[in-house]
XYZ file of C-alpha atoms in Angstrom:
586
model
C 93.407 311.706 291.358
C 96.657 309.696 292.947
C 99.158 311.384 294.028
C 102.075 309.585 295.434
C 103.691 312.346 298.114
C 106.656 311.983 301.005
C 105.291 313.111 304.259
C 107.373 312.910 307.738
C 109.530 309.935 306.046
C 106.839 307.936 304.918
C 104.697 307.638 301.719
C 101.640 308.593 301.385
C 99.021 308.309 298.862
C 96.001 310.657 298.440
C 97.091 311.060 301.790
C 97.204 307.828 303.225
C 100.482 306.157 304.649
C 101.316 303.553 301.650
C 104.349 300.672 301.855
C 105.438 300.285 298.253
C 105.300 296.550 297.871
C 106.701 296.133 294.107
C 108.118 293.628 291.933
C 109.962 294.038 288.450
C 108.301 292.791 285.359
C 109.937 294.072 281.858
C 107.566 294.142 279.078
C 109.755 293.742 276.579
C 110.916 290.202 277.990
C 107.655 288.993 278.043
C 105.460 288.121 275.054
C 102.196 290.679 275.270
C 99.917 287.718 275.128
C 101.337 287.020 278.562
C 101.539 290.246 280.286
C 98.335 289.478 282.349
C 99.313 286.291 283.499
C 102.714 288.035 284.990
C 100.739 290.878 286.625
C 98.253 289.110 287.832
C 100.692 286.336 289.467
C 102.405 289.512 290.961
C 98.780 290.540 292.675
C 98.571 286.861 293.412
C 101.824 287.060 295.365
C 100.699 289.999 297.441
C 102.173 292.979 295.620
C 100.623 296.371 294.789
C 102.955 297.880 292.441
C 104.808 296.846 289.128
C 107.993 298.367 288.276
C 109.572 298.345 284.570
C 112.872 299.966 283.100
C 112.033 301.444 279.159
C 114.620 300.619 276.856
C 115.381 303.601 274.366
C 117.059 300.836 271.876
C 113.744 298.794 271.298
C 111.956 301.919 271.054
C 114.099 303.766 268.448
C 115.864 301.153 266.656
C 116.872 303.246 263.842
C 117.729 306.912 264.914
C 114.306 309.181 264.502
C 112.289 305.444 263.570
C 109.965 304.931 266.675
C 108.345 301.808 267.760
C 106.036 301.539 270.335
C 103.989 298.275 269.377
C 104.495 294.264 270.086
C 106.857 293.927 272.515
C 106.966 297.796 272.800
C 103.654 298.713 273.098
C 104.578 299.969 276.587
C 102.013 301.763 276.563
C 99.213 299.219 276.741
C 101.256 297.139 278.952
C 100.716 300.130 282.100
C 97.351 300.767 280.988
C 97.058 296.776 281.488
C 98.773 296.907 284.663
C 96.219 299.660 286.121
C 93.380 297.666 284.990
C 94.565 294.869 286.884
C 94.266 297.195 289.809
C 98.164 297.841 290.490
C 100.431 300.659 290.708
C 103.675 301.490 288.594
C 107.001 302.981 288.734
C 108.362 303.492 285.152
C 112.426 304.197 284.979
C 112.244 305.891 281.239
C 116.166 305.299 280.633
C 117.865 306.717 278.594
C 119.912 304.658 280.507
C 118.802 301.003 281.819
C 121.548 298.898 282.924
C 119.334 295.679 283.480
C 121.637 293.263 281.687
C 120.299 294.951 278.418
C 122.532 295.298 275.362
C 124.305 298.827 275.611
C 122.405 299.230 278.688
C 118.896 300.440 276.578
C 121.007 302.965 274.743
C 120.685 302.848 271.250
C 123.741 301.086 269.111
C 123.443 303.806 266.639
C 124.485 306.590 268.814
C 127.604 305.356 268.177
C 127.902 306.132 265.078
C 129.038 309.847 266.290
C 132.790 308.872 267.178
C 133.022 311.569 269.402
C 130.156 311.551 271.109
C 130.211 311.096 274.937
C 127.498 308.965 276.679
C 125.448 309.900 280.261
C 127.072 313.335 280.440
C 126.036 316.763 279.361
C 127.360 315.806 276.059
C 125.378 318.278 273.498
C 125.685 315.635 270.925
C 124.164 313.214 273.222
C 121.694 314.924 274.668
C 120.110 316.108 271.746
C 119.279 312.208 270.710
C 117.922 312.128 274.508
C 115.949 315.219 274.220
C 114.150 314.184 270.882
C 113.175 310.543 271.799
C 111.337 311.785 274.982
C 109.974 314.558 273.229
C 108.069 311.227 271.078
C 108.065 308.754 274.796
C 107.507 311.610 277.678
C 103.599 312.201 275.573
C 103.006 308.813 275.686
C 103.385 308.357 279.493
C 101.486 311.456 281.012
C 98.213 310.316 280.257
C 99.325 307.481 282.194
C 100.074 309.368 285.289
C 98.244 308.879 288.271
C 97.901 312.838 288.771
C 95.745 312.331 285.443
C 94.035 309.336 286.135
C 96.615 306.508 285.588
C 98.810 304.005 287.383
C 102.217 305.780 287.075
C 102.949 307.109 290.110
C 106.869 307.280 290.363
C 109.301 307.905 287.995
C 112.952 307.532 287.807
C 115.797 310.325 286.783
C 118.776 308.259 284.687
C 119.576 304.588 286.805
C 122.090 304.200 289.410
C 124.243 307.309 287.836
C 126.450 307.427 291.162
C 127.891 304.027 289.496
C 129.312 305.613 286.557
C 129.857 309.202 286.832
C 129.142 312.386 288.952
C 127.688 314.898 286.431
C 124.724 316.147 288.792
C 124.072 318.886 286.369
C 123.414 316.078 283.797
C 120.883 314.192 286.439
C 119.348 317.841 287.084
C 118.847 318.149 282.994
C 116.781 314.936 282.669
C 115.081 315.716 286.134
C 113.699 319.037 284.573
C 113.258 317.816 280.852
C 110.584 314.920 282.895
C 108.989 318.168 284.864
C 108.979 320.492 281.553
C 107.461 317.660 279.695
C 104.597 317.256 282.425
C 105.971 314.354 284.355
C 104.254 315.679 287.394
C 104.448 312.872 290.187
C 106.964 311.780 292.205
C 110.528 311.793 290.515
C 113.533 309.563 292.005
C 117.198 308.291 291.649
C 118.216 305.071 292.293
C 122.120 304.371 293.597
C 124.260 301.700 295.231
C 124.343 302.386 298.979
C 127.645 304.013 298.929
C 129.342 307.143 299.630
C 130.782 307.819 296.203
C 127.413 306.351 294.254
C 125.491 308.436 296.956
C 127.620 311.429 296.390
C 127.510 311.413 292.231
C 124.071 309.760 291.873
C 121.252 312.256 293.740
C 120.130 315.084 293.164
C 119.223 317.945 295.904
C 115.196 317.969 295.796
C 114.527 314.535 294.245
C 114.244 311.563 296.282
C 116.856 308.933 296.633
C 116.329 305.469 296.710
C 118.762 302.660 297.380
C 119.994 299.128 295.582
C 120.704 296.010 297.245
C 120.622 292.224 297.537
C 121.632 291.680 301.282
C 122.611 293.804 304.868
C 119.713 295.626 304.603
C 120.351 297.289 308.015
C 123.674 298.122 306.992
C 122.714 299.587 303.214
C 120.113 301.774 304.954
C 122.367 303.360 307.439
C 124.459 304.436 305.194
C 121.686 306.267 303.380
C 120.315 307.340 306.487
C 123.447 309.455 306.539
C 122.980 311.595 303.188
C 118.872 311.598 303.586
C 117.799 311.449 306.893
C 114.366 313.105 306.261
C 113.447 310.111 303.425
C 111.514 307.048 303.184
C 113.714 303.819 303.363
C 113.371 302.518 299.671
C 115.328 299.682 298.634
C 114.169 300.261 294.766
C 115.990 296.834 293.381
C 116.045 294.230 295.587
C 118.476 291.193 294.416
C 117.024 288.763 295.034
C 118.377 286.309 292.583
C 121.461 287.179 289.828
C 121.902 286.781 286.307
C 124.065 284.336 284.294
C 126.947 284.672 282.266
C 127.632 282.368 279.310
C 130.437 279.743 280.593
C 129.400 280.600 283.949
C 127.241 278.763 286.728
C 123.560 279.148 287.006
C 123.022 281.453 289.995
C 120.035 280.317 292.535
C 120.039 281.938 296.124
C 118.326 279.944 298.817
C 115.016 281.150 299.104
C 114.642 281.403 303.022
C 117.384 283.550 303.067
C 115.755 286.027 300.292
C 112.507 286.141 302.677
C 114.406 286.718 305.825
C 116.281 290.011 303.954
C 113.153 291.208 302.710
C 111.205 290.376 306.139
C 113.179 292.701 307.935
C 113.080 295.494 305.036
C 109.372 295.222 305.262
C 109.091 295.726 309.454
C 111.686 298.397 309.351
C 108.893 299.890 307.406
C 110.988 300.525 304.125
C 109.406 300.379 300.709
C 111.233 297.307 298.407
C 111.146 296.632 294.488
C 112.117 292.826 293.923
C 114.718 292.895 291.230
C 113.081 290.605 289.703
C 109.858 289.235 290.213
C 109.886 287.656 286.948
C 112.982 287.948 284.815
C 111.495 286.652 281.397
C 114.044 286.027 278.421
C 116.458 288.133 276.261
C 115.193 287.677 273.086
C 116.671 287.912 269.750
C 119.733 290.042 270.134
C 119.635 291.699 272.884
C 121.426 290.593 275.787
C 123.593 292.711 277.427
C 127.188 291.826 278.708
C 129.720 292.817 281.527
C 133.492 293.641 281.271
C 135.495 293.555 284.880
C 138.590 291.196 284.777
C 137.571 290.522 280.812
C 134.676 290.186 278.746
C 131.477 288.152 279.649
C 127.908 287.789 277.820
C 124.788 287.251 279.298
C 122.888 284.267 278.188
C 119.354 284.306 276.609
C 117.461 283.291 279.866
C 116.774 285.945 281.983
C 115.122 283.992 284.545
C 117.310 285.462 287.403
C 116.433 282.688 289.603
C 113.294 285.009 290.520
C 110.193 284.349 292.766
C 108.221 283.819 289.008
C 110.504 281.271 286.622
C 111.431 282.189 282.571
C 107.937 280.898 281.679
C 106.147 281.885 284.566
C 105.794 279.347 286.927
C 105.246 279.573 290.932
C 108.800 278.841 292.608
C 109.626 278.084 296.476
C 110.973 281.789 296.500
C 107.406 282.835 295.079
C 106.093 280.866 298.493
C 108.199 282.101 300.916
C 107.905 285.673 299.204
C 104.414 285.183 299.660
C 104.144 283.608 303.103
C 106.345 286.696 304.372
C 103.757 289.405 303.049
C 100.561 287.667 303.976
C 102.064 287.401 307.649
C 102.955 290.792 307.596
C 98.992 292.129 306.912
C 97.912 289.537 309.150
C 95.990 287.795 306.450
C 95.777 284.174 305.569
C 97.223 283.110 302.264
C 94.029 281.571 300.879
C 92.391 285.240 300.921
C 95.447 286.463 298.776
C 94.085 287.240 294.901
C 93.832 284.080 292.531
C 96.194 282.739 290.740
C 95.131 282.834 286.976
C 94.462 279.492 285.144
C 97.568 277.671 284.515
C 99.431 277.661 280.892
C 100.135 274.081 279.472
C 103.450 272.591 278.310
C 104.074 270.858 275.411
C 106.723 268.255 274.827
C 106.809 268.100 270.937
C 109.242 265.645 270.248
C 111.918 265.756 267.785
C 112.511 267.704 265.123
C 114.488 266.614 262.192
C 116.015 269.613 259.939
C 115.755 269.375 256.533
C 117.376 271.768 254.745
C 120.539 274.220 255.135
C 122.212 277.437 253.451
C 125.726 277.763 253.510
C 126.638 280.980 255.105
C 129.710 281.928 253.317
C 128.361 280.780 249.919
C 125.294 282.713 250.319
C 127.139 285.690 251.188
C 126.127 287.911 248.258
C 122.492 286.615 248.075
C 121.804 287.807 251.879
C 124.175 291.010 252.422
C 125.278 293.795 250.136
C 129.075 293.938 250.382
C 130.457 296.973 250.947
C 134.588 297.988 250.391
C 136.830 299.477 253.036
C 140.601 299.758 253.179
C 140.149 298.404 256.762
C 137.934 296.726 258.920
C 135.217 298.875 259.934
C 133.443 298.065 263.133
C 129.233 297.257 262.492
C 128.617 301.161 263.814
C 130.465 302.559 261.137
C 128.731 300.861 258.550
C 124.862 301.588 260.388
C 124.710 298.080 261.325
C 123.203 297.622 265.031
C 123.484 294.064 265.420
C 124.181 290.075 264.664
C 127.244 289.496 262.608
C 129.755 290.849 260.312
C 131.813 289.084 257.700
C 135.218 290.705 256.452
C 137.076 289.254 253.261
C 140.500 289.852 251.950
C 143.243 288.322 249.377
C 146.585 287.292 251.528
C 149.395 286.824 248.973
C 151.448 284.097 249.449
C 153.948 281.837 250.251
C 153.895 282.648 254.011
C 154.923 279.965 256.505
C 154.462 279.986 260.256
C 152.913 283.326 260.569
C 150.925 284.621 263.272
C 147.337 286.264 262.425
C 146.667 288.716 264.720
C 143.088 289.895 264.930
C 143.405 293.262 267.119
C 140.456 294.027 269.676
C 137.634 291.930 267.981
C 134.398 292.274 269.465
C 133.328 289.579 270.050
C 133.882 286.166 268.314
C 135.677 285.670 265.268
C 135.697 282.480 262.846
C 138.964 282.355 260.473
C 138.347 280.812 257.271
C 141.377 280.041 254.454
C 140.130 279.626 251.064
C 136.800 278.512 252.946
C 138.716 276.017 254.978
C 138.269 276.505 258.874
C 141.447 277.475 260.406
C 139.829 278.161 264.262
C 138.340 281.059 266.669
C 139.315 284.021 268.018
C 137.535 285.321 271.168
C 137.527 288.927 272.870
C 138.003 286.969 276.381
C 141.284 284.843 274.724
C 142.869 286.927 272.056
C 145.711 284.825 270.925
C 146.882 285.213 267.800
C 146.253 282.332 265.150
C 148.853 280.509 263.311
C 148.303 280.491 259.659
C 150.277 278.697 256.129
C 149.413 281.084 252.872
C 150.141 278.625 250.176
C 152.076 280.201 247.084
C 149.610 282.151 244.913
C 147.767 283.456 248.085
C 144.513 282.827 249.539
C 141.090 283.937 250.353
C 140.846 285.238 254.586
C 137.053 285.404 255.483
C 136.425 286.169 258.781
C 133.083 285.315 260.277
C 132.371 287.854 263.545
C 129.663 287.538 265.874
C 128.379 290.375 268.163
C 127.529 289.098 271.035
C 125.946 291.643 273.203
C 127.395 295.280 274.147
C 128.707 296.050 277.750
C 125.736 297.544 279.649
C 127.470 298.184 282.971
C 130.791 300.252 283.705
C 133.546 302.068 282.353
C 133.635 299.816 278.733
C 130.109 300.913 277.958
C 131.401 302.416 274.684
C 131.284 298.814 272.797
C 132.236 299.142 269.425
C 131.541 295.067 267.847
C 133.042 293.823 265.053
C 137.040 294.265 263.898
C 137.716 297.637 266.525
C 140.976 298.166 265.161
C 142.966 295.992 262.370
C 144.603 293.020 261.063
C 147.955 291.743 261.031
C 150.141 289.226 259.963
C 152.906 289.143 262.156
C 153.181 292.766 262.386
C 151.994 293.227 258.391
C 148.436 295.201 258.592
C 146.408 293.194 256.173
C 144.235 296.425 253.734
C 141.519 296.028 250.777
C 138.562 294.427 252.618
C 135.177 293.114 251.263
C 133.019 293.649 254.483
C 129.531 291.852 254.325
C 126.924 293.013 257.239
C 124.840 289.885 258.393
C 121.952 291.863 260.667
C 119.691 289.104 260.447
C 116.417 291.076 261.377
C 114.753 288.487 258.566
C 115.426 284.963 257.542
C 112.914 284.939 254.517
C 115.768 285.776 251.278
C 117.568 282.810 252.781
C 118.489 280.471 249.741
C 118.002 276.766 251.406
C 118.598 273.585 249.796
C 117.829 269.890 250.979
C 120.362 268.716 252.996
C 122.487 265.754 251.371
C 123.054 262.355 253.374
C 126.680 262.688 252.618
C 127.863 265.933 253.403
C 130.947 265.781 255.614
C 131.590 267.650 258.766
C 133.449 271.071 257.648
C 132.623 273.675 260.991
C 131.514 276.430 258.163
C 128.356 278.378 259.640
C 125.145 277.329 257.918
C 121.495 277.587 258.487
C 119.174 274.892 259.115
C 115.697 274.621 258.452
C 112.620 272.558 259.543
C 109.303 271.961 259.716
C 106.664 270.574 262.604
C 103.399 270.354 262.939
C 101.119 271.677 266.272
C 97.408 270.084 267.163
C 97.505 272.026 270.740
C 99.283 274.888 271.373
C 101.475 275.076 274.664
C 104.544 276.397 276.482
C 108.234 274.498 275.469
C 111.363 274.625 275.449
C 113.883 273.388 272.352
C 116.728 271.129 273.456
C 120.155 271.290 270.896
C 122.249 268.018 272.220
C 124.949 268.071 269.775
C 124.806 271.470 268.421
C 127.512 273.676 268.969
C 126.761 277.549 269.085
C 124.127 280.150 267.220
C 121.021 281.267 266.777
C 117.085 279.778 266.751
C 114.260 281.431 265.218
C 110.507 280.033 265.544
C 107.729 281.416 262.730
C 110.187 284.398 261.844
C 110.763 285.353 265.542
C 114.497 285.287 267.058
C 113.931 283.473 270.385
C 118.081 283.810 271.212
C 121.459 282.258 271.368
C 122.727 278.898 272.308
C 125.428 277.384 273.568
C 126.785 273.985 274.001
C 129.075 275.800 276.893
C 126.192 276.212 278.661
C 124.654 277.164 281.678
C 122.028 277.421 279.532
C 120.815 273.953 277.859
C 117.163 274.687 276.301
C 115.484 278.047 274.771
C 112.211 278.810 276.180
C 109.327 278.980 273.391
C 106.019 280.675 274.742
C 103.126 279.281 273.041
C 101.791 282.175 271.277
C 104.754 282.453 269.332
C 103.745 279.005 267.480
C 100.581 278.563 264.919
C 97.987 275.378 264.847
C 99.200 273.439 261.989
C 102.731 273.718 260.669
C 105.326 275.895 262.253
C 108.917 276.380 260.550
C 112.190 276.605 262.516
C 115.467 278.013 261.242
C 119.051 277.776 263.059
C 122.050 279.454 262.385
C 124.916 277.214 263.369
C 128.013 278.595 263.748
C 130.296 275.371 263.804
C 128.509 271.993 263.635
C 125.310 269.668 264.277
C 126.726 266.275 265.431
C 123.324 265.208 263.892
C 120.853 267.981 262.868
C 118.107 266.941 264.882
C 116.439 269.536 268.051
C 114.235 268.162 270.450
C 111.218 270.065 271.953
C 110.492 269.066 275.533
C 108.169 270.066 278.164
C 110.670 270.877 280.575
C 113.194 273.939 281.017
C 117.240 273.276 281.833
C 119.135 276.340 282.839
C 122.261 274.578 283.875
C-alpha cells in the first residue's frame, strides 16, 4: 500500500523521501486510443507522475445523466496510467479552470437563475454533492492507500483567485474524506497574499502556481507555510491562445533554466502542460479582462509534447535537465514508443450543402417566447441559437441594437445578410424595413463560456433584448441549433451556379483512406465554423487565425470512405479543404 505522507517538509512515500516529478495530460483532450502513447512519452521524458483536472461538464452533460466512457472513461485512463508504472494526482473539480468551457462546471446549472457558483450556495452544492456521490466511488478503488496510482488529490482549483469562502473549501475537503478519499488532499493558489489568504485551508496542504521567479513565488509561500514541501503544482511553461491573438511559444532554454532551479531547491513541480492536446467539439473555454476573448481549438500550449504528440526542443531540454539531475545518461531514460504516421490526404472537394436557415424546421423544434431567451433558459448547453421575428415597416435609418449578445450574432433581413454583431464590438447595426415589414433572423453562435474570473456566470445567446432605436422588438420564434448530431441534416448537391450570399450552410464530402495516419485539415478560403470527421466534432475554425489547420488523430478516420461535414458560417471562396501532413498554429 502507497501512501503519499509530508514528513519534516519533504514527501515521502511508504516512507521514502519522493520529488514529485509530474506533467499534465487531460484525458478528455486526447483520443483514448492515444492515451498510452502520451503516458508513456511522459515516462520517456523522465517523469513519475501524471496529473489530470476532471471536468464535471463532460461527465454530467445533462443534470443527473452520467458519462464516464470514450473520452470520459477516466477511469480506465488512471488505471492505464498505473499500469504504465506512474503515479497520479487527480483535481476532481467541480471547478477546473484549464481553459475549459465554464471552467468544467456544467452549463445547465445555470438554468437556476439564482443560483450562486463556488460558494456555500445550497442550491449549488447540492448539484456538487450528488455528482461526487456517482465520481468520488469511482476513484477510491483507484487510490494508492487501496492499491492504485492516485496518490494526491485536489480540494476546488486555485479558489484564492476567485473568492474567500474557506468554509466552502472546508465542505468539499470533508465531502472527499467522508466519501473515503483517504490520501493526501491539497489546494492549489497563485503565490499571493490575497489568493494565499482565501485559497487554503488550515490542515490541508498548499501548493503553489507559476510560470517564472520561482525563488520569488516560493518565498512568498514560505511565509503562510513554512513547515510544507515547496510544490509548484502548475508550472507554465507555455500559454494558451486566444482567437485573433498570437500563437504563444516561450523559448525553451529559458523553461529548463526555471524548472532547473525548482528541481535543486528540492521543490516538487507539475508542468502545466506536458501535452496540451485539443479542445474538441464545443468546448473551449474563454477569458473576459478588458473584453471578451475565446480560446481556439488547439490546445497545444506550446508544451514539451505538441497537439499530436510529437517530441519538441522543450521536450529535450525538459529532458536533458532531469536526466542531469539523477545523474543518468539520457539513453538509459525509458523508450520512446513507436512513432505514429502522418498522412497528407490531399484535397477534398465538397459536394453537397444544406442551407441553414431553410432547414431550420427540419433540424430544430422552434419554440415561442415574447423575448429572447438565452440557450440556458431553454435547456440548451451549447452551439447555436437562431431567433426570428416580423419588423413592421417602413423604417429608414434605424439602428438595431442587439443588447449583451453572447457571443456572435449574424443579422439576416428577409434572408438577406445585413452583417455581424460581436460581444467584443457591440455596435449597433443600421437597418432599412421596407414598407410591409420584414423577416429579422438572427443567427447566434456560442462560442465558449468564461472559465476564469469574475464573468464566470456566462449566459450565451440574446442575454437581454432587442431594439430598434430604443423600440424593444417582442414575439420571437427561437430555434435551438445544439448540433450534438449531423445525421437529420437534409443535403442536396451543390449547383455550379450558386452565387455567393454569406448565409450559413453545411457542406458535405466524401474521401477515401488506404492507410490510416495522423493529419491535419487546411480551410484556405473558408471563413468561420465548424468541422466534423465520421460524426465526431473535431472544433472551430477561423480564417482570423492563429490557428490555420484542425488536428485529425487517426483513429478518428475508417479504412475506406470517411465523410466530412462543415458548418460555414459566411462563405467558401471555393468549397474545397485540403488534408496535409503538417500542423500550422499561426
Amino acid at each position: 500500500m502507497a501512501n503519499l505522507q509530508v514528513k519534516d517538509a519533504q514527501f515521502q512515500l511508504d516512507g521514502t523521501p519522493f520529488q514529485i516529478l509530474s506533467g499534465a495530460i487531460h484525458y478528455f483532450r486526447v483520443v483514448p486510443e492515444y492515451w498510452e502513447d502520451r503516458l508513456l512519452k511522459l515516462k520517456a521524458c523522465g517523469f513519475n507522475t501524471v496529473e489530470t483536472y476532471l471536468p464535471w461538464n463532460l461527465h454530467e452533460p445533462q443534470e443527473n445523466s452520467f458519462c464516464f466512457e470514450g473520452l470520459a472513461d477516466v477511469e480506465g485512463f488512471i488505471k492505464l496510467a498505473g499500469e504504465l508504472g506512474l503515479h497520479v494526482i487527480v483535481r476532481p473539480s467541480p471547478y477546473i479552470c484549464a481553459e475549459w468551457e465554464f471552467g468544467g462546471l456544467p452549463a445547465w446549472l445555470l438554468q437556476y437563475p439564482d443560483i450562486r457558483l463556488r460558494c456555500m450556495d445550497e442550491v449549488y452544492l447540492s448539484k456538487v454533492d450528488r455528482y461526487y456521490d456517482e465520481l468520488i466511488p469511482r476513484l477510491t478503488p483507484l487510490l494508492s492507500t487501496n492499491g492504485g496510482p492516485i496518490i494526491a488529490v485536489q480540494v476546488e482549483n486555485e479558489y484564492g483567485s476567485y473568492g474567500n469562502d474557506t468554509t466552502y473549501l472546508t465542505y468539499l475537503r470533508d465531502g472527499l474524506i467522508k466519501r473515503g478519499v483517504d490520501v493526501l488532499l491539497f489546494t492549489s493558489d497563485g503565490p499571493e497574499d490575497g489568493m494565499l489568504q482565501g485559497g487554503t485551508i488550515p490542515g490541508t496542504l498548499a501548493t503553489v502556481n507559476f510560470g517564472s521567479k520561482p525563488e520569488e513565488s516560493f518565498e512568498k509561500f514560505r511565509e503562510y507555510r513554512s513547515d510544507e514541501p515547496l510544490v509548484c503544482m502548475e508550472y507554465w511553461n507555455g500559454w494558451f491562445d486566444h482567437w485573433l491573438k498570437p500563437h504563444h511559444t516561450r523559448d525553451a532554454a529559458d523553461v529548463a533554466d526555471v524548472f532547473d532551479r525548482m528541481i535543486r531547491a528540492g521543490a516538487s513541480v507539475n508542468f502545466y502542460m506536458f501535452h496540451g492536446g485539443t479542445n474538441f467539439g464545443f468546448y473551449n473555454g474563454a477569458n473576459y479582462q478588458d473584453k471578451y476573448e475565446a480560446t481556439i481549438t488547439s490546445y497545444d500550449y506550446d508544451s514539451p509534447l505538441s497537439e499530436c504528440g510529437d517530441e519538441t526542443e522543450k521536450f529535450r531540454a525538459v529532458r536533458s535537465v532531469i536526466a542531469n539531475y539523477r545523474g543518468i545518461d539520457e539513453k538509459d531514460m525509458p523508450q520512446w514508443p513507436a512513432p505514429i504516421s502522418k498522412k497528407s490526404y490531399g484535397r477534398i472537394v465538397m459536394t453537397e450543402s444544406a442551407d441553414l436557415l431553410k432547414q431550420l424546421p427540419a433540424i430544430s423544434t422552434p419554440l415561442k417566447r415574447t423575448c429572447p431567451e438565452p440557450m440556458e433558459k431553454l435547456g440548451q448547453n451549447y452551439g447555436f441559437i437562431v431567433y426570428s421575428t416580423q419588423v413592421s415597416g417602413p423604417r429608414t435609418g434605424e439602428m438595431l441594437n442587439i443588447q449583451e449578445v453572447h457571443d456572435r450574432a449574424q443579422v439576416f433581413l428577409d434572408g438577406v445578410y445585413q452583417g455581424t454583431v460581436e460581444r467584443w464590438d457591440p455596435r449597433p447595426l443600421p437597418l432599412d424595413i421596407p414598407a410591409g415589414g420584414a423577416k429579422l433572423d438572427i443567427v447566434v453562435e456560442n462560442m465558449g463560456r468564461v472559465n476564469y474570473g469574475p464573468k464566470l456566470k456566462d449566459f450565451k445567446g440574446i442575454t437581454e433584448g432587442v431594439r430598434m432605436n430604443n423600440q424593444f422588438l417582442f414575439d420571437w420564434t427561437i430555434y435551438p441549433l445544439p448540433l450534438d448530431a449531423t445525421t437529420s441534416l437534409p443535403f442536396e448537391p451543390i449547383s455550379k451556379t450558386s452565387e455567393r450570399t454569406d448565409r450559413p450552410a453545411f457542406y458535405k464530402g466524401e474521401f477515401t483512406v488506404q492507410e490510416k495516419g495522423d493529419t491535419f485539415i487546411r480551410l484556405d478560403g473558408w471563413s468561420k465554423g465548424v468541422v466534423w470527421i465520421n460524426g465526431f466534432n473535431l472544433g472551430r475554425y477561423w480564417e482570423k487565425g492563429p490557428q490555420r489547420t484542425l488536428y485529425v488523430p487517426a483513429p478518428l478516420l475508417r479504412q475506406g470512405q470517411n465523410e466530412i461535414i462543415i458548418l460555414e458560417l459566411h462563405h467558401a471562396e471555393n468549397p474545397v479543404i485540403e488534408l496535409t501532413d503538417t500542423p500550422d498554429l499561426g
